[in-house]
Short mmCIF file of C-alpha atoms and ligand atoms in Angstrom, two decimals:
data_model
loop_
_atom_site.label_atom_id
_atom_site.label_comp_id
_atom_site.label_asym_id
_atom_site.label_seq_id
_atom_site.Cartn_x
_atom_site.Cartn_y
_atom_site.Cartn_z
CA UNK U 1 124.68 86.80 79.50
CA UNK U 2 125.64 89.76 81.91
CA UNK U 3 128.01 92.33 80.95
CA UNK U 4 131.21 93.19 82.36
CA UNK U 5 132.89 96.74 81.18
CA UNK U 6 135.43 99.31 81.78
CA UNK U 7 136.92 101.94 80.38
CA UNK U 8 140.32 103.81 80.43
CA UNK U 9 141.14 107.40 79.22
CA UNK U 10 144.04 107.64 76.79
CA UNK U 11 146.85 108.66 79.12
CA UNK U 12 150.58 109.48 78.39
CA UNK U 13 151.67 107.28 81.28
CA UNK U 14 149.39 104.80 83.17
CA UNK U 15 150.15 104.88 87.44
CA UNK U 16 150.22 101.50 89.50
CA UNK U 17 146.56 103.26 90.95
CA UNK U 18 145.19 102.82 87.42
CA UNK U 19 146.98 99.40 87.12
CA UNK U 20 146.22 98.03 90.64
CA UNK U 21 142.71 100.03 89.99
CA UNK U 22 141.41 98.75 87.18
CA UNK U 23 143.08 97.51 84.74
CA UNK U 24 144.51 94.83 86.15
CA UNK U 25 141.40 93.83 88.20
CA UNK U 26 139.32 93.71 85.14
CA UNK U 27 141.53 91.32 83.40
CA UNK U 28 141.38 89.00 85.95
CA UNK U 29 137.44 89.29 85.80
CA UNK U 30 137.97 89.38 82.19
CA UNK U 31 140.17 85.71 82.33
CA UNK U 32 137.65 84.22 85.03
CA UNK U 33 133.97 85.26 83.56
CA UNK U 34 134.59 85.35 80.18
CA UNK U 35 133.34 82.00 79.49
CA UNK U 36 129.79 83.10 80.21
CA UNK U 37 129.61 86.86 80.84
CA UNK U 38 130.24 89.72 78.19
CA UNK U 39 133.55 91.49 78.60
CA UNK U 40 133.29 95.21 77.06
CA UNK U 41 137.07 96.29 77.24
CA UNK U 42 137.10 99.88 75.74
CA UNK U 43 139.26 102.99 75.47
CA UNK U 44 137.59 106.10 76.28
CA UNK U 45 139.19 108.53 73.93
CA UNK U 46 136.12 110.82 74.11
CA UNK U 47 136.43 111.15 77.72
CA UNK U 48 140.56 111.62 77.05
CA UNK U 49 140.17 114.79 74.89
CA UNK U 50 138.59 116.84 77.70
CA UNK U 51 141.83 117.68 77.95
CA UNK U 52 144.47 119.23 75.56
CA UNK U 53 146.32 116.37 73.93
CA UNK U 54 150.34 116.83 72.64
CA UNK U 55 149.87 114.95 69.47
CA UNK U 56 150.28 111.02 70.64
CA UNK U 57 146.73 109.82 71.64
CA UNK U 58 146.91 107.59 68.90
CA UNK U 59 150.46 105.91 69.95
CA UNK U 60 148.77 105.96 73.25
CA UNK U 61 145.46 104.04 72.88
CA UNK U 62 147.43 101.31 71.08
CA UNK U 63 149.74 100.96 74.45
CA UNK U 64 146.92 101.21 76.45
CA UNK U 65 145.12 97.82 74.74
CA UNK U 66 148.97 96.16 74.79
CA UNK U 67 149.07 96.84 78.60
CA UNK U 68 146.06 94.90 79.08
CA UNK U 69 147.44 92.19 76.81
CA UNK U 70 150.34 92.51 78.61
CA UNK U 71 148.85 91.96 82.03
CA UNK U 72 147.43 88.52 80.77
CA UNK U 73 144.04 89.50 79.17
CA UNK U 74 142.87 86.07 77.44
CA UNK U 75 140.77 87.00 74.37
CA UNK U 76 138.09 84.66 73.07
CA UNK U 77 134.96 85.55 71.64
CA UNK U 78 133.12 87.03 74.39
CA UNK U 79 135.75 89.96 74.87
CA UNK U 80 134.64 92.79 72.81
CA UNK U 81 137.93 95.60 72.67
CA UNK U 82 136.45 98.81 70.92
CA UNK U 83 137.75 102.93 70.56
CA UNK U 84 134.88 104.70 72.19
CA UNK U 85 134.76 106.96 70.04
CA UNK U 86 134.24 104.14 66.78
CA UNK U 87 130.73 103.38 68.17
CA UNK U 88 128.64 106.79 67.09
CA UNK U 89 125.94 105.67 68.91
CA UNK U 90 127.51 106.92 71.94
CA UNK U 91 127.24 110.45 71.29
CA UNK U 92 124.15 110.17 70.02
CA UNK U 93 122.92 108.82 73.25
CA UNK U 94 124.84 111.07 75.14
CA UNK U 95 123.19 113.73 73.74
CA UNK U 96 119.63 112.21 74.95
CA UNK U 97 120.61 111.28 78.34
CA UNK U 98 121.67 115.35 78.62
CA UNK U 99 118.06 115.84 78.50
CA UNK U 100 117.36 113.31 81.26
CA UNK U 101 120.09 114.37 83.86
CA UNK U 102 120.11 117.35 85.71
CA UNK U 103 122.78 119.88 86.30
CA UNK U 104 122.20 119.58 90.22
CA UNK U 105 123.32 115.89 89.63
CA UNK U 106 126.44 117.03 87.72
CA UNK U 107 127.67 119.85 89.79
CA UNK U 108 127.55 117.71 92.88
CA UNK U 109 130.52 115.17 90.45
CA UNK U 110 133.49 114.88 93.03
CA UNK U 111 135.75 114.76 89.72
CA UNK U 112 133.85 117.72 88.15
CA UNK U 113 134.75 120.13 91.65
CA UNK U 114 138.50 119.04 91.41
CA UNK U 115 138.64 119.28 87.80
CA UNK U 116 136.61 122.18 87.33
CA UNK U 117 136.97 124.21 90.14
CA UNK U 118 134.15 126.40 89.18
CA UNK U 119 135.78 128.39 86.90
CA UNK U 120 134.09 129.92 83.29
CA UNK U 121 137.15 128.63 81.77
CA UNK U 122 136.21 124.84 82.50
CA UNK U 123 134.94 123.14 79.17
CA UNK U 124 131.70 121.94 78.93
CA UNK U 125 132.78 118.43 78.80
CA UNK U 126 134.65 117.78 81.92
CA UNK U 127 131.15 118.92 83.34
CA UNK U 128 129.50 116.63 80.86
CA UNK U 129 131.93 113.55 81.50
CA UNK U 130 129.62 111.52 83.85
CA UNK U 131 126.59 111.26 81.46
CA UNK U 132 129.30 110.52 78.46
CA UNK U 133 130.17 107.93 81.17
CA UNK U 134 126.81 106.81 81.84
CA UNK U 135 126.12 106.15 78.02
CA UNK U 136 129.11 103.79 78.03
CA UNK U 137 127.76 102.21 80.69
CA UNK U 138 124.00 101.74 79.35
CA UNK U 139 124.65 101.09 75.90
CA UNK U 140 125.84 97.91 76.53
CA UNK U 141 123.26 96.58 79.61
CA UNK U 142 126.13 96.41 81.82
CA UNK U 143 126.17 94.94 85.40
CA UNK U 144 129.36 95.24 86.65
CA UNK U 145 131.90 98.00 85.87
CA UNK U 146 134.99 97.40 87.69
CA UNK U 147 136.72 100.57 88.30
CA UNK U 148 138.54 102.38 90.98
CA UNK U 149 136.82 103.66 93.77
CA UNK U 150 136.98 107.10 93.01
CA UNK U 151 134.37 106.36 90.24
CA UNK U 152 131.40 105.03 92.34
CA UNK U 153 129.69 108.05 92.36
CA UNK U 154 129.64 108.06 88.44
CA UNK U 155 127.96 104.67 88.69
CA UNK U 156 125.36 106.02 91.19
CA UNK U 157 124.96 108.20 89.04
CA UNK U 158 124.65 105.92 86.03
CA UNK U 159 121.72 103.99 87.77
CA UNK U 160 119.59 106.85 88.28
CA UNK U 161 119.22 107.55 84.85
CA UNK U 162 118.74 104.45 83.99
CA UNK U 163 116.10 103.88 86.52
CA UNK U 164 114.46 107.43 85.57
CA UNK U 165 114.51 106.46 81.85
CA UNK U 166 112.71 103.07 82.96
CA UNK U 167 110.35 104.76 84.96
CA UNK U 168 109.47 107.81 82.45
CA UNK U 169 108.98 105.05 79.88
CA UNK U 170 107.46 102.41 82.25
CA UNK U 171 109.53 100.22 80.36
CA UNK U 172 112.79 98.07 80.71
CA UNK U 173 114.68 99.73 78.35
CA UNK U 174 118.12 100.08 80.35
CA UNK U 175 119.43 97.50 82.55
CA UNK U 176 120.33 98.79 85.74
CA UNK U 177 124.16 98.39 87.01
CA UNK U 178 124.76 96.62 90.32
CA UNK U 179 125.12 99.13 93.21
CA UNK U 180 128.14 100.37 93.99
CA UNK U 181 128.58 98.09 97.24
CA UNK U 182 128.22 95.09 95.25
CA UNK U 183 130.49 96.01 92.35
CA UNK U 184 133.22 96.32 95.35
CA UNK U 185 132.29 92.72 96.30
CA UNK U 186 132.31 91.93 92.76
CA UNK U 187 136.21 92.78 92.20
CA UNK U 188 136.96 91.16 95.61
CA UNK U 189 137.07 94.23 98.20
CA UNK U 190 134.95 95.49 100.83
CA UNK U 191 134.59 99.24 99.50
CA UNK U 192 136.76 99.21 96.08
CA UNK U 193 140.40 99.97 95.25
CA UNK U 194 142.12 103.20 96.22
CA UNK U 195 145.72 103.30 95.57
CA UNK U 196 147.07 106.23 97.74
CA UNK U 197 150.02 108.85 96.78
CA UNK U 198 153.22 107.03 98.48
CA UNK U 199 154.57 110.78 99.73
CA UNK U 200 150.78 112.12 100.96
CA UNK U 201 149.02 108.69 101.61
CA UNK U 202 145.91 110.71 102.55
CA UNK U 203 145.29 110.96 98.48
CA UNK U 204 144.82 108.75 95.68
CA UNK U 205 147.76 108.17 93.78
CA UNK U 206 147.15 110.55 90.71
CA UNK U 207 149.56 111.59 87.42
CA UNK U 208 149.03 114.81 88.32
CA UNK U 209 150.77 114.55 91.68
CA UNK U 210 154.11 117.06 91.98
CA UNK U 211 156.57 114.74 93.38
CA UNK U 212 158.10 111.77 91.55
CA UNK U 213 157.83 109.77 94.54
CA UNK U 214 154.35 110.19 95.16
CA UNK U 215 153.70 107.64 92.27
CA UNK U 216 154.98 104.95 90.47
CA UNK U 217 154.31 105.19 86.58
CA UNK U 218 153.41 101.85 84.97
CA UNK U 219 156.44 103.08 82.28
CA UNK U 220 158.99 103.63 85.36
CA UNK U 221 162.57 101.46 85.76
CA UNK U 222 161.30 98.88 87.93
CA UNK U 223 164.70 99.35 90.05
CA UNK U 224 163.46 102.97 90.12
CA UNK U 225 159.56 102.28 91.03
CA UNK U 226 161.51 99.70 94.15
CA UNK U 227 163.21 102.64 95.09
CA UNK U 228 159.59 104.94 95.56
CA UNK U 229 158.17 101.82 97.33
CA UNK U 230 161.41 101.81 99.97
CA UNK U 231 160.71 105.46 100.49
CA UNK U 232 157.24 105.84 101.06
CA UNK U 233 155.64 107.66 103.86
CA UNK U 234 154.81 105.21 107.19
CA UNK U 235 153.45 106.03 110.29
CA UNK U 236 155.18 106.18 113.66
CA UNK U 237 153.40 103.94 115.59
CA UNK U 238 156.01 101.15 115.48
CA UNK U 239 153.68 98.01 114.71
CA UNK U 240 152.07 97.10 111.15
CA UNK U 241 148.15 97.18 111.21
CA UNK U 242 145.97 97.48 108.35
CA UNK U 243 143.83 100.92 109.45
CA UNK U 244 143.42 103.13 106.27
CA UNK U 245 141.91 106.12 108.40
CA UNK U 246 144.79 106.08 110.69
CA UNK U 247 147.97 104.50 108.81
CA UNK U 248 146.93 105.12 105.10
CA UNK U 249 150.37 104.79 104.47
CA UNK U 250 151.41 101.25 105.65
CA UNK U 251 147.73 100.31 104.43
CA UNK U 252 148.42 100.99 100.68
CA UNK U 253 151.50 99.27 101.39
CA UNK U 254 149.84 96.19 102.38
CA UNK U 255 147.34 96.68 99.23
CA UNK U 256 149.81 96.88 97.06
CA UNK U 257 151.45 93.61 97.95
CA UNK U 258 148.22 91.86 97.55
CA UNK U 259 147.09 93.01 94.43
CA UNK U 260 150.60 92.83 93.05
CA UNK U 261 150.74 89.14 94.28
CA UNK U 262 146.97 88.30 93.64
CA UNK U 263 146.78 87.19 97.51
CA UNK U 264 143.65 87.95 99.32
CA UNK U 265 144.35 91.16 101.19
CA UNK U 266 143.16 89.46 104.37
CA UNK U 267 145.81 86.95 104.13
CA UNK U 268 149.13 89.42 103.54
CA UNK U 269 147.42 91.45 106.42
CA UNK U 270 147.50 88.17 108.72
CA UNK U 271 150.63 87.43 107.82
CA UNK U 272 152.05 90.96 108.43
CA UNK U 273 149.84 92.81 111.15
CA UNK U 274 151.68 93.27 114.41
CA UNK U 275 155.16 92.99 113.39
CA UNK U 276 157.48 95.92 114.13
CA UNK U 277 159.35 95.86 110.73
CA UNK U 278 158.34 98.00 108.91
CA UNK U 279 161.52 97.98 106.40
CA UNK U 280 161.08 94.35 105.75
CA UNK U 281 157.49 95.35 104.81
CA UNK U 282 158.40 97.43 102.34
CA UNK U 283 161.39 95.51 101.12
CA UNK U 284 158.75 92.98 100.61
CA UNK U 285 156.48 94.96 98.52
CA UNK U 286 159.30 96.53 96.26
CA UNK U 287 160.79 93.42 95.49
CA UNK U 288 157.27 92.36 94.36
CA UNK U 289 156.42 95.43 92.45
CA UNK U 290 160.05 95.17 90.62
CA UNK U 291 158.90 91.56 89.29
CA UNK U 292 156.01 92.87 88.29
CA UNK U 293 157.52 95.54 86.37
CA UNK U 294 159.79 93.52 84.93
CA UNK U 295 157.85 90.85 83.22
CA UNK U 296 155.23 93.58 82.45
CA UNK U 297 157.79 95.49 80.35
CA UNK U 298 158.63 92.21 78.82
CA UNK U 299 155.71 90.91 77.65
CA UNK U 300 154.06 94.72 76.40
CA UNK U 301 157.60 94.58 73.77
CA UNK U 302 156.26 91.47 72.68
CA UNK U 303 152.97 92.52 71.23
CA UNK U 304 152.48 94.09 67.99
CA UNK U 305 150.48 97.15 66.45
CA UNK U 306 148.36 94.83 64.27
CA UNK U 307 147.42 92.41 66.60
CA UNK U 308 145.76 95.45 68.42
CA UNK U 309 144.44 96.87 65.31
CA UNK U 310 142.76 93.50 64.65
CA UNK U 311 141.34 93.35 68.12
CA UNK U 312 139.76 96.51 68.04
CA UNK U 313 138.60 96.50 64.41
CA UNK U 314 136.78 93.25 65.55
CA UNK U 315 134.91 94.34 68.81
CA UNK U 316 133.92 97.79 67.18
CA UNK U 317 132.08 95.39 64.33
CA UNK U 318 130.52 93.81 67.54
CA UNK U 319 130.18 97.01 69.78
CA UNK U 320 128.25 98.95 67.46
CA UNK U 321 125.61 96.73 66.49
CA UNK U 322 124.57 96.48 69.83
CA UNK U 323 125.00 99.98 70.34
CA UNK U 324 122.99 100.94 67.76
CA UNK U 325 119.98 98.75 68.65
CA UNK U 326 119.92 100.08 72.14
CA UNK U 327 120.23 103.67 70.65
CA UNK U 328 117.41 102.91 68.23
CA UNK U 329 114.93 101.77 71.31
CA UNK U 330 115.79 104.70 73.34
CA UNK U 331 115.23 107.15 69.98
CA UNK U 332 111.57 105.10 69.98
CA UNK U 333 111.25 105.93 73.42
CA UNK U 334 111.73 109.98 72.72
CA UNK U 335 109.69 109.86 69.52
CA UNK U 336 112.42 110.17 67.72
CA UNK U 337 111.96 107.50 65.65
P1 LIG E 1 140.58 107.24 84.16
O1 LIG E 1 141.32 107.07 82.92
O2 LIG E 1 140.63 108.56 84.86
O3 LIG E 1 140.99 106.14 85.20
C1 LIG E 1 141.08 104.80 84.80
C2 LIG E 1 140.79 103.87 85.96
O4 LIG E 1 141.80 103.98 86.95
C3 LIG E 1 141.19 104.07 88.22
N1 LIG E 1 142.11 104.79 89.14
C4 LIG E 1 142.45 104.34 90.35
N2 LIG E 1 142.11 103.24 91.04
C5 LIG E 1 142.66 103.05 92.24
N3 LIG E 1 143.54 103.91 92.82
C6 LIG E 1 143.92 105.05 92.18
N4 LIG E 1 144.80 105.87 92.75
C7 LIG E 1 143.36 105.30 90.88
N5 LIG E 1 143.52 106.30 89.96
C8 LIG E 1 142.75 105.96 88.91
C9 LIG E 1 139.89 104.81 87.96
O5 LIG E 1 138.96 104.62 88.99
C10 LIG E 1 139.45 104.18 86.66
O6 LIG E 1 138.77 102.96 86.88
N6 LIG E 1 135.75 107.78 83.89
C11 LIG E 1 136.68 106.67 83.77
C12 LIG E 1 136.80 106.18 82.34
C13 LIG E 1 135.50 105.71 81.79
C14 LIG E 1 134.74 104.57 82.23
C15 LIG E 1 133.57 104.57 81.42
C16 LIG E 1 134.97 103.59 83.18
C17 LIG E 1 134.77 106.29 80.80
N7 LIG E 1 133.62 105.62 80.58
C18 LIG E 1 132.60 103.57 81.59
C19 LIG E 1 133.98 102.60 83.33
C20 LIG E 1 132.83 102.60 82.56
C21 LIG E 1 138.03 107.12 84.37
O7 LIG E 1 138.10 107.65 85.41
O8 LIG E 1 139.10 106.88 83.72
#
């Protein structure tokens, strides 16, 4: 059976880019693979901590797993839910694969230059983060890792360890993850999901972002999140057209609606491109984004601390025995064992 994984950072507040991104995206693979593929849901807490936390990772993580609950996740016994940092084995590895990648390959990370900025003050581990990635990734002889686009280059990454492990070895010991063009195909895009800032649609829609407007939180009043949708920035050209280069804005408009909807984005394009309004557009895509909301915020009251607790305890019993016999072939591999 092939694998099917993703993980999320523990985060105080979740955007509609991680939503639209990722989570949401995977439980929809999750809900129409399960039945014969492996689904490796997992919260990257190790990845979370390379920066300061204020004291509620814990109340966090649990949200996080309710949110995918709460976005319809089906469970049976081919989805694995796990707390990265309950399967040792990753570390381990991680500590391995440090001696496989090089620190060319890191310093040319996207996320480690924006992140980092090249200052002495950057810890180790936001410079580390792709191979800790990577690990994740391998452990579990994963082929498709829906994520948002702004990953891809981690997953490049990710397959040329594995392929220079294989090749060192001259032995199949990792499986190598689909390339990056077809994991977009995979989630049903043509170059993966990036949710742009609704004030600067030239970025992605990050937490980090100044203005309020600029994103929507997953925990915002949907009234209020309708209200960031109504007053995001257009373009002037007076006729919808789905161009990302040269109307980002109206673009991630259009996005939105059809991941928000689960419509093909072709078809809300069709039904949308050429028109001069843009205001009906965008009353369009609020109103959908407030039902959204709505039944979203409904359903995550609903769920309760021990069913999560239960879910997790259960795919970490699952998670690290396969961890650990992948760990154990790649220690034989390095004479470590
Ligand atoms: P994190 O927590 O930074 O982001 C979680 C997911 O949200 C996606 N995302 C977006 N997608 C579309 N538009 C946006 N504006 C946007 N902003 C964020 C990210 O691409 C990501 O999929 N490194 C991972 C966590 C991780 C992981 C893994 C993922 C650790 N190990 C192994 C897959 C496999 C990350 O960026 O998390």
């Amino acid at each position: 059976m092939k694998t099917i994984l993703t993980g999320i950072r523990v985060n105080s507040e979740l955007t509609l880019g991680n939503f639209l991104g990722a989570l949401l995206p995977m439980t929809r693979l999750a809900n129409k693979y399960s039945d014969d593929h492996n689904v490796n849901i997992f919260v990257a807490d190790l990845h979370t901590i390379i920066a300061e936390q204020d004291g509620a990772l814990q109340d966090n993580l649990l949200m996080l797993i309710k949110m995918y609950l709460a976005a319809g996740l089906k469970v049976n016994e081919n989805v694995h839910i796990y707390r990265q940092s309950y399967v040792p084995a990753t570390s381990e590895m991680t500590w391995i694969l440090n001696c496989v990648a090089t620190m060319g390959e890191l310093g040319r990370m996207i996320q480690y230059k924006e992140k980092g900025k090249g200052e002495d003050s950057c810890n180790v581990g936001i410079f580390d983060y792709p191979v800790l990635m990577a690990t994740d990734i391998l452990l579990f002889d994963t082929t498709y890792i829906p994520v948002g686009q702004d990953q891809f280059q981690h997953i490049e990454l990710t397959r040329d360890i594995a392929m220079r492990v294989n090749h060192r070895f001259e032995k199949e010991i990792f499986t190598i993850p689909a390339r990056t063009a077809e994991q977009a195909k995979f989630m049903g895009t043509d170059d993966g999901i990036r949710i742009r800032d609704l004030v600067n649609p030239e970025k992605k829609m990050s937490k980090s972002a100044k203005s309020a407007n600029s994103k929507i939180m997953m925990t915002d009043e949907p009234e209020v999140a309708a209200k960031k949708i109504m007053s995001a920035t257009t373009d002037s050209f007076g006729e919808i057209k789905y161009d990302l280069k040269e109307r980002p804005g109206i673009s991630n408009l259009l996005q939105i609606e059809a991941l928000v909807t689960n419509k093909p984005l072709d078809k809300v394009v069709k039904e949308w491109e050429g028109k001069p309004n843009y205001g009906d557009l965008k009353k369009q895509v609020a109103k959908s984004v407030e039902k959204m909301l709505t039944e979203f915020h409904n359903k995550l009251n609903e769920i309760e601390d021990k069913e999560v607790f239960a879910l997790m305890e259960k795919g970490e019993k699952y998670a690290n025995k396969k961890a650990n016999a992948k760990l154990y072939e790649l220690q034989k591999a390095f004479q470590l064992r």
